[in-house]
């Protein structure tokens, strides 16, 4: 049986803020929402794609709720009424030419639109069947890798004049990024977009010395609780924030937590490793910088994913805590205004983890590469790394969404804390 994968790829506005995620899926040697290497258009095996996404979402739709999800629907998925697995606040229904030329499928699209769902069209064209749908469309997606500049300019001007969102996708180089910005798109998706976000976050980041001492203390092989308590107690802001965390519903005990020692014991080292990132990234009002926030989300997701994958391989001789730290520290160079190599030199983690993060070397590096390849929907590389590590590819999508759910729970706690 062919491997089936599903992953979310961020879509950002021109200020590098994430506005939603495109759900890409692959199955039966077919991908959807990605590119055909020759034509730059999605390859479609209608029934295989429908089977992949339908069977997964019927069991896991709750895990992708709470954010704006852009999903390409085939005719079969529309006829199965799969959009109804999502609330209209959570979903943008993407369609392409195979749906547009199908009268029954388009009738369903119109019904979903009337119900309040938003509609996006992949690779909008100057053709009567596309133009006739313009009133139904909320988002126009344009392939910046394959379309010529004249067509792009004309489409963006028309879309802008009609108040439509224009999403540039396949923005994988700095040149394409600059072209998209110059032409006036409203949102972007692709490798270069992530790089621009990284640069922005790095430029605005900082690290307090107290936090760095705490970071070192909690990542030791055998953390000293007395040392951790001493470091936190030196900083009134850290103390205040930690006590607030410890007294949230998620951690609260029968008696109110009033001391740093009680807070540490209630929260535990693993949760504390997460929360020190949040404490670092919070400003004086307790709100997260949006650029920090995105990389913090990524770090939590990767930490959980690395640790979960470690349970399914015997080829990586590291502890589960090391795997977790590897994922957590994978965005450290964007959160701290210093090169990753210098930062890792000051943190007591194993050489295996340092080499994995810096060079992708060794078995731990292969595990880390698997996580990044899955995020980037590089399915060929995913399969090769799974073979190397002895991990069943069929496990990845379920593990990925379980880890995403864990990361979402952290963010729900953050939102509750800031209310």
Short mmCIF file of C-alpha atoms in Angstrom, two decimals:
data_model
loop_
_atom_site.label_atom_id
_atom_site.label_comp_id
_atom_site.label_asym_id
_atom_site.label_seq_id
_atom_site.Cartn_x
_atom_site.Cartn_y
_atom_site.Cartn_z
CA UNK A 1 0.00 0.00 0.00
CA UNK A 2 1.33 3.45 -0.89
CA UNK A 3 2.20 5.88 1.89
CA UNK A 4 -0.28 8.60 2.79
CA UNK A 5 0.78 11.90 4.33
CA UNK A 6 -0.92 15.14 5.38
CA UNK A 7 0.84 18.33 6.49
CA UNK A 8 -0.01 22.00 7.05
CA UNK A 9 1.99 24.77 5.35
CA UNK A 10 1.69 28.36 6.64
CA UNK A 11 0.28 31.22 4.56
CA UNK A 12 1.45 34.67 5.65
CA UNK A 13 0.40 38.22 4.92
CA UNK A 14 2.84 40.86 3.68
CA UNK A 15 3.82 41.62 7.29
CA UNK A 16 4.86 37.96 7.78
CA UNK A 17 1.94 37.21 10.09
CA UNK A 18 0.41 33.75 9.67
CA UNK A 19 -3.20 34.07 8.49
CA UNK A 20 -3.83 30.36 7.95
CA UNK A 21 -2.47 27.04 6.75
CA UNK A 22 -2.80 25.10 3.53
CA UNK A 23 -3.40 21.41 4.08
CA UNK A 24 -1.32 19.39 1.62
CA UNK A 25 -1.90 15.70 1.24
CA UNK A 26 -0.27 12.84 -0.61
CA UNK A 27 -1.38 9.29 -1.24
CA UNK A 28 -1.35 6.43 -3.73
CA UNK A 29 1.66 8.03 -5.46
CA UNK A 30 -0.45 11.13 -5.96
CA UNK A 31 -0.11 14.55 -4.39
CA UNK A 32 -2.66 17.31 -4.15
CA UNK A 33 -2.07 20.91 -3.24
CA UNK A 34 1.54 20.53 -4.47
CA UNK A 35 3.21 20.73 -7.87
CA UNK A 36 3.56 18.58 -10.91
CA UNK A 37 7.28 18.79 -11.67
CA UNK A 38 6.65 19.33 -15.38
CA UNK A 39 3.57 21.52 -15.52
CA UNK A 40 3.61 23.18 -12.11
CA UNK A 41 0.01 22.08 -11.52
CA UNK A 42 -1.48 19.61 -9.06
CA UNK A 43 -1.54 15.98 -10.15
CA UNK A 44 -4.92 14.46 -9.42
CA UNK A 45 -5.97 10.88 -8.89
CA UNK A 46 -9.50 11.75 -7.84
CA UNK A 47 -10.48 8.67 -5.89
CA UNK A 48 -7.07 8.09 -4.29
CA UNK A 49 -6.93 11.68 -3.05
CA UNK A 50 -10.50 11.53 -1.76
CA UNK A 51 -9.77 8.29 0.08
CA UNK A 52 -6.64 9.76 1.67
CA UNK A 53 -8.16 12.97 2.96
CA UNK A 54 -11.64 11.69 3.76
CA UNK A 55 -10.51 8.70 5.80
CA UNK A 56 -8.15 10.90 7.82
CA UNK A 57 -10.38 13.89 8.41
CA UNK A 58 -13.38 11.85 9.51
CA UNK A 59 -11.25 10.72 12.45
CA UNK A 60 -9.11 13.82 13.01
CA UNK A 61 -11.07 16.89 11.91
CA UNK A 62 -11.12 18.30 15.46
CA UNK A 63 -7.32 18.53 15.39
CA UNK A 64 -7.26 21.04 12.54
CA UNK A 65 -9.98 23.26 13.94
CA UNK A 66 -9.28 26.59 15.55
CA UNK A 67 -7.26 27.99 12.64
CA UNK A 68 -8.02 29.01 9.06
CA UNK A 69 -7.40 25.96 6.84
CA UNK A 70 -7.03 26.21 3.07
CA UNK A 71 -7.87 22.82 1.56
CA UNK A 72 -8.16 21.82 -2.09
CA UNK A 73 -11.33 19.79 -2.63
CA UNK A 74 -11.75 17.34 -5.48
CA UNK A 75 -15.16 16.67 -6.98
CA UNK A 76 -15.50 13.47 -4.95
CA UNK A 77 -14.71 15.29 -1.69
CA UNK A 78 -17.33 17.93 -2.47
CA UNK A 79 -19.95 15.32 -3.28
CA UNK A 80 -19.11 13.58 0.01
CA UNK A 81 -19.79 16.96 1.70
CA UNK A 82 -16.40 16.82 3.43
CA UNK A 83 -16.37 20.63 4.02
CA UNK A 84 -19.09 20.06 6.60
CA UNK A 85 -16.44 18.42 8.80
CA UNK A 86 -15.26 22.00 9.40
CA UNK A 87 -17.02 25.09 10.66
CA UNK A 88 -17.21 27.89 8.11
CA UNK A 89 -14.92 29.98 10.34
CA UNK A 90 -12.13 27.38 10.01
CA UNK A 91 -12.17 26.54 6.31
CA UNK A 92 -11.38 27.99 2.90
CA UNK A 93 -12.59 25.65 0.14
CA UNK A 94 -10.02 25.58 -2.67
CA UNK A 95 -11.08 24.38 -6.11
CA UNK A 96 -9.38 24.05 -9.48
CA UNK A 97 -10.33 23.42 -13.10
CA UNK A 98 -11.45 19.83 -12.50
CA UNK A 99 -14.20 21.15 -10.22
CA UNK A 100 -15.03 24.23 -12.29
CA UNK A 101 -15.87 22.16 -15.38
CA UNK A 102 -18.04 19.75 -13.37
CA UNK A 103 -21.63 21.15 -13.15
CA UNK A 104 -22.69 19.08 -10.14
CA UNK A 105 -19.52 19.89 -8.21
CA UNK A 106 -19.95 23.61 -8.89
CA UNK A 107 -23.51 23.42 -7.63
CA UNK A 108 -22.12 22.12 -4.32
CA UNK A 109 -19.55 24.92 -4.23
CA UNK A 110 -22.36 27.46 -4.60
CA UNK A 111 -24.27 25.82 -1.76
CA UNK A 112 -21.22 25.92 0.50
CA UNK A 113 -20.75 29.59 -0.39
CA UNK A 114 -24.36 30.34 0.53
CA UNK A 115 -23.77 28.60 3.86
CA UNK A 116 -20.95 31.04 4.61
CA UNK A 117 -17.83 29.11 3.59
CA UNK A 118 -15.05 31.02 1.86
CA UNK A 119 -13.88 29.96 -1.61
CA UNK A 120 -10.43 30.04 -3.21
CA UNK A 121 -9.47 29.19 -6.78
CA UNK A 122 -6.11 27.65 -7.63
CA UNK A 123 -4.36 29.07 -10.71
CA UNK A 124 -7.02 31.56 -11.81
CA UNK A 125 -7.11 32.03 -15.59
CA UNK A 126 -8.46 34.58 -18.06
CA UNK A 127 -11.20 32.24 -19.28
CA UNK A 128 -15.01 32.67 -19.27
CA UNK A 129 -15.59 29.77 -16.84
CA UNK A 130 -13.27 31.45 -14.30
CA UNK A 131 -14.45 35.03 -14.81
CA UNK A 132 -18.08 33.95 -14.38
CA UNK A 133 -17.24 32.77 -10.85
CA UNK A 134 -15.56 35.96 -9.71
CA UNK A 135 -18.43 36.97 -7.40
CA UNK A 136 -18.18 33.63 -5.58
CA UNK A 137 -14.45 33.88 -4.94
CA UNK A 138 -12.76 35.21 -1.80
CA UNK A 139 -9.16 34.16 -2.58
CA UNK A 140 -7.29 33.86 -5.86
CA UNK A 141 -4.15 31.70 -5.72
CA UNK A 142 -1.43 32.39 -8.28
CA UNK A 143 1.53 30.14 -9.05
CA UNK A 144 4.50 32.52 -9.06
CA UNK A 145 6.83 29.78 -10.25
CA UNK A 146 5.09 29.23 -13.60
CA UNK A 147 2.97 32.30 -14.50
CA UNK A 148 4.48 35.16 -16.54
CA UNK A 149 4.65 38.63 -15.05
CA UNK A 150 2.15 40.24 -17.44
CA UNK A 151 -0.57 37.74 -16.54
CA UNK A 152 0.24 38.05 -12.85
CA UNK A 153 0.07 41.84 -12.97
CA UNK A 154 -3.27 41.87 -14.79
CA UNK A 155 -4.86 39.29 -12.47
CA UNK A 156 -3.67 41.03 -9.33
CA UNK A 157 -4.96 44.41 -10.54
CA UNK A 158 -8.38 42.92 -11.34
CA UNK A 159 -8.54 41.02 -8.05
CA UNK A 160 -7.47 44.06 -6.05
CA UNK A 161 -10.06 46.24 -7.77
CA UNK A 162 -12.79 43.78 -6.79
CA UNK A 163 -11.62 43.42 -3.19
CA UNK A 164 -10.35 39.86 -3.56
CA UNK A 165 -7.39 38.39 -1.71
CA UNK A 166 -4.49 37.40 -3.97
CA UNK A 167 -2.23 34.64 -2.62
CA UNK A 168 1.13 34.09 -4.28
CA UNK A 169 2.25 30.50 -3.81
CA UNK A 170 5.44 28.64 -4.75
CA UNK A 171 7.33 31.76 -3.63
CA UNK A 172 10.53 29.78 -3.13
CA UNK A 173 13.23 32.36 -3.97
CA UNK A 174 14.08 35.90 -2.93
CA UNK A 175 13.47 37.05 -6.51
CA UNK A 176 9.93 35.63 -6.50
CA UNK A 177 9.32 37.14 -3.08
CA UNK A 178 10.31 40.61 -4.26
CA UNK A 179 8.21 40.23 -7.41
CA UNK A 180 5.16 39.20 -5.39
CA UNK A 181 5.55 42.16 -3.04
CA UNK A 182 6.04 44.59 -5.94
CA UNK A 183 2.94 43.31 -7.73
CA UNK A 184 0.79 43.85 -4.64
CA UNK A 185 -0.35 40.41 -3.51
CA UNK A 186 -2.11 40.22 -0.15
CA UNK A 187 -0.68 36.90 1.08
CA UNK A 188 2.29 34.64 0.27
CA UNK A 189 3.24 30.98 0.63
CA UNK A 190 6.56 29.22 0.00
CA UNK A 191 10.11 28.67 1.20
CA UNK A 192 11.23 32.29 0.76
CA UNK A 193 8.30 33.49 2.89
CA UNK A 194 9.55 31.39 5.81
CA UNK A 195 13.05 32.79 5.33
CA UNK A 196 11.76 36.36 5.46
CA UNK A 197 9.90 35.58 8.68
CA UNK A 198 13.09 34.14 10.13
CA UNK A 199 15.01 37.30 9.31
CA UNK A 200 12.32 39.52 10.82
CA UNK A 201 12.16 37.52 14.04
CA UNK A 202 15.93 37.51 14.42
CA UNK A 203 16.18 41.25 13.97
CA UNK A 204 13.71 41.95 16.77
CA UNK A 205 14.76 39.25 19.23
CA UNK A 206 16.60 39.53 22.52
CA UNK A 207 17.56 37.35 25.46
CA UNK A 208 17.63 38.28 29.13
CA UNK A 209 20.58 36.97 31.12
CA UNK A 210 18.32 35.54 33.82
CA UNK A 211 16.36 33.58 31.26
CA UNK A 212 19.56 32.19 29.77
CA UNK A 213 20.69 30.96 33.20
CA UNK A 214 17.30 29.33 33.61
CA UNK A 215 17.58 27.75 30.16
CA UNK A 216 20.90 26.18 31.12
CA UNK A 217 19.56 24.98 34.48
CA UNK A 218 16.47 23.18 33.15
CA UNK A 219 18.26 21.46 30.27
CA UNK A 220 20.89 19.72 32.37
CA UNK A 221 20.79 15.93 32.30
CA UNK A 222 19.80 15.98 35.97
CA UNK A 223 18.25 19.40 36.65
CA UNK A 224 18.83 20.81 40.12
CA UNK A 225 15.47 22.07 41.40
CA UNK A 226 17.16 24.26 44.01
CA UNK A 227 19.23 25.97 41.30
CA UNK A 228 16.15 26.50 39.14
CA UNK A 229 14.28 27.97 42.10
CA UNK A 230 17.21 30.28 42.87
CA UNK A 231 17.44 31.61 39.29
CA UNK A 232 13.71 32.26 38.97
CA UNK A 233 13.57 33.92 42.38
CA UNK A 234 16.20 36.46 41.29
CA UNK A 235 13.81 37.91 38.70
CA UNK A 236 10.50 39.41 39.82
CA UNK A 237 9.04 39.21 36.32
CA UNK A 238 9.88 35.51 35.99
CA UNK A 239 8.54 34.81 39.48
CA UNK A 240 5.27 36.63 38.80
CA UNK A 241 4.78 34.95 35.42
CA UNK A 242 5.58 31.47 36.77
CA UNK A 243 3.09 31.82 39.63
CA UNK A 244 0.42 32.91 37.18
CA UNK A 245 1.12 29.83 35.07
CA UNK A 246 1.06 27.51 38.09
CA UNK A 247 -2.34 28.86 39.16
CA UNK A 248 -4.07 28.40 35.81
CA UNK A 249 -6.73 25.72 35.55
CA UNK A 250 -4.31 23.46 33.68
CA UNK A 251 -1.88 23.23 36.63
CA UNK A 252 -3.91 24.35 39.62
CA UNK A 253 -4.16 22.15 42.71
CA UNK A 254 -6.68 22.31 45.55
CA UNK A 255 -4.52 24.90 47.34
CA UNK A 256 -3.33 28.05 45.63
CA UNK A 257 0.36 28.00 44.61
CA UNK A 258 2.16 30.84 46.38
CA UNK A 259 5.88 30.03 46.14
CA UNK A 260 8.35 29.40 43.33
CA UNK A 261 9.16 25.99 44.83
CA UNK A 262 5.49 24.93 44.77
CA UNK A 263 5.12 26.21 41.21
CA UNK A 264 8.10 24.19 39.97
CA UNK A 265 6.82 21.03 41.65
CA UNK A 266 3.30 21.50 40.23
CA UNK A 267 4.41 22.26 36.70
CA UNK A 268 7.27 19.75 36.41
CA UNK A 269 10.51 20.00 34.45
CA UNK A 270 9.08 19.03 31.05
CA UNK A 271 6.36 21.68 31.18
CA UNK A 272 8.83 24.19 32.61
CA UNK A 273 11.09 23.67 29.59
CA UNK A 274 8.16 24.83 27.46
CA UNK A 275 7.10 27.72 29.62
CA UNK A 276 10.53 29.35 29.92
CA UNK A 277 10.35 29.96 26.17
CA UNK A 278 7.03 31.69 26.65
CA UNK A 279 8.30 33.76 29.56
CA UNK A 280 11.27 34.88 27.46
CA UNK A 281 9.14 35.91 24.52
CA UNK A 282 6.50 37.83 26.49
CA UNK A 283 6.67 41.60 26.65
CA UNK A 284 5.85 43.70 29.69
CA UNK A 285 2.13 43.43 29.03
CA UNK A 286 2.37 39.64 28.80
CA UNK A 287 1.66 39.55 25.08
CA UNK A 288 3.76 37.60 22.61
CA UNK A 289 5.56 39.30 19.75
CA UNK A 290 3.93 37.77 16.62
CA UNK A 291 7.30 36.81 15.14
CA UNK A 292 8.40 35.15 18.38
CA UNK A 293 5.02 33.49 18.62
CA UNK A 294 5.28 31.74 15.26
CA UNK A 295 8.71 30.31 16.03
CA UNK A 296 7.65 29.27 19.51
CA UNK A 297 4.75 27.34 17.99
CA UNK A 298 7.14 25.67 15.58
CA UNK A 299 9.55 24.75 18.37
CA UNK A 300 6.82 23.12 20.50
CA UNK A 301 5.50 21.23 17.51
CA UNK A 302 8.94 19.94 16.55
CA UNK A 303 9.78 19.02 20.14
CA UNK A 304 6.70 16.83 20.43
CA UNK A 305 7.20 15.37 16.94
CA UNK A 306 10.85 14.45 17.56
CA UNK A 307 9.99 12.80 20.88
CA UNK A 308 7.05 10.91 19.37
CA UNK A 309 9.10 9.62 16.42
CA UNK A 310 11.83 8.40 18.76
CA UNK A 311 9.34 5.88 20.19
CA UNK A 312 9.20 4.18 16.78
CA UNK A 313 12.89 3.81 15.92
CA UNK A 314 15.83 1.95 17.45
CA UNK A 315 18.32 3.63 15.12
CA UNK A 316 18.69 6.84 17.15
CA UNK A 317 20.58 6.30 20.44
CA UNK A 318 19.36 9.37 22.32
CA UNK A 319 16.91 9.84 25.18
CA UNK A 320 13.37 11.05 24.72
CA UNK A 321 14.29 14.23 26.59
CA UNK A 322 17.17 14.81 24.16
CA UNK A 323 14.80 14.36 21.22
CA UNK A 324 12.39 16.83 22.79
CA UNK A 325 15.15 19.39 23.42
CA UNK A 326 16.37 18.95 19.82
CA UNK A 327 12.98 20.01 18.49
CA UNK A 328 12.58 22.77 21.06
CA UNK A 329 15.97 24.31 20.26
CA UNK A 330 15.53 24.05 16.47
CA UNK A 331 14.35 27.69 16.26
CA UNK A 332 16.66 29.06 18.94
CA UNK A 333 18.75 31.05 16.47
CA UNK A 334 15.62 33.01 15.51
CA UNK A 335 14.60 33.64 19.12
CA UNK A 336 18.04 34.66 20.36
CA UNK A 337 20.12 37.37 18.72
CA UNK A 338 23.21 35.18 18.34
CA UNK A 339 24.40 32.41 16.00
CA UNK A 340 23.01 28.99 16.89
CA UNK A 341 26.50 27.52 17.25
CA UNK A 342 27.41 30.09 19.92
CA UNK A 343 24.13 29.65 21.76
CA UNK A 344 24.34 25.85 21.82
CA UNK A 345 27.92 26.03 23.13
CA UNK A 346 26.53 27.58 26.33
CA UNK A 347 23.75 25.03 26.85
CA UNK A 348 24.44 21.62 28.46
CA UNK A 349 23.07 19.35 25.74
CA UNK A 350 24.77 16.33 24.17
CA UNK A 351 27.10 16.56 21.19
CA UNK A 352 24.70 14.32 19.27
CA UNK A 353 21.97 16.94 19.55
CA UNK A 354 24.30 19.85 18.80
CA UNK A 355 25.63 18.12 15.67
CA UNK A 356 22.10 17.24 14.59
CA UNK A 357 20.91 20.85 14.88
CA UNK A 358 24.01 22.38 13.30
CA UNK A 359 24.87 19.85 10.58
CA UNK A 360 22.01 17.32 10.42
CA UNK A 361 24.69 14.72 11.13
CA UNK A 362 24.41 11.32 12.79
CA UNK A 363 21.26 9.32 13.58
CA UNK A 364 19.79 12.24 15.55
CA UNK A 365 20.40 14.45 12.50
CA UNK A 366 18.44 11.99 10.37
CA UNK A 367 15.54 12.18 12.83
CA UNK A 368 15.67 15.97 12.75
CA UNK A 369 15.84 15.93 8.94
CA UNK A 370 12.75 13.71 8.86
CA UNK A 371 10.78 16.27 10.88
CA UNK A 372 11.87 19.15 8.61
CA UNK A 373 11.23 17.13 5.44
CA UNK A 374 7.72 16.27 6.59
CA UNK A 375 7.03 19.94 7.37
CA UNK A 376 8.25 20.84 3.88
CA UNK A 377 6.17 18.11 2.18
CA UNK A 378 9.31 16.58 0.65
CA UNK A 379 7.73 13.16 0.40
CA UNK A 380 10.59 11.43 -1.44
CA UNK A 381 13.01 12.45 1.29
CA UNK A 382 10.50 11.48 3.97
CA UNK A 383 10.29 7.96 2.57
CA UNK A 384 14.09 7.61 2.35
CA UNK A 385 14.60 8.82 5.92
CA UNK A 386 11.86 6.51 7.20
CA UNK A 387 13.66 3.58 5.55
CA UNK A 388 16.94 4.70 7.11
CA UNK A 389 15.44 5.02 10.59
CA UNK A 390 13.14 2.00 10.41
CA UNK A 391 10.03 4.12 10.98
CA UNK A 392 6.78 3.04 9.31
CA UNK A 393 5.71 5.97 7.06
CA UNK A 394 2.07 5.14 7.75
CA UNK A 395 2.54 6.43 11.32
CA UNK A 396 3.69 9.93 10.42
CA UNK A 397 0.44 11.73 9.70
CA UNK A 398 -1.27 10.49 12.86
CA UNK A 399 1.78 11.36 14.99
CA UNK A 400 2.06 14.76 13.30
CA UNK A 401 -1.51 15.75 14.12
CA UNK A 402 -1.32 14.35 17.65
CA UNK A 403 1.74 16.56 18.22
CA UNK A 404 0.00 19.52 16.64
CA UNK A 405 -2.87 18.99 19.08
CA UNK A 406 -0.40 19.04 21.99
CA UNK A 407 1.12 22.29 20.69
CA UNK A 408 -2.36 23.78 20.30
CA UNK A 409 -3.08 22.90 23.94
CA UNK A 410 -0.02 24.89 25.00
CA UNK A 411 -1.33 27.87 23.05
CA UNK A 412 -4.79 27.53 24.52
CA UNK A 413 -3.17 27.74 27.96
CA UNK A 414 -1.28 30.85 26.84
CA UNK A 415 -4.46 32.52 25.64
CA UNK A 416 -6.19 31.68 28.91
CA UNK A 417 -3.23 33.12 30.80
CA UNK A 418 -3.40 36.41 28.89
CA UNK A 419 -7.15 36.91 29.25
#
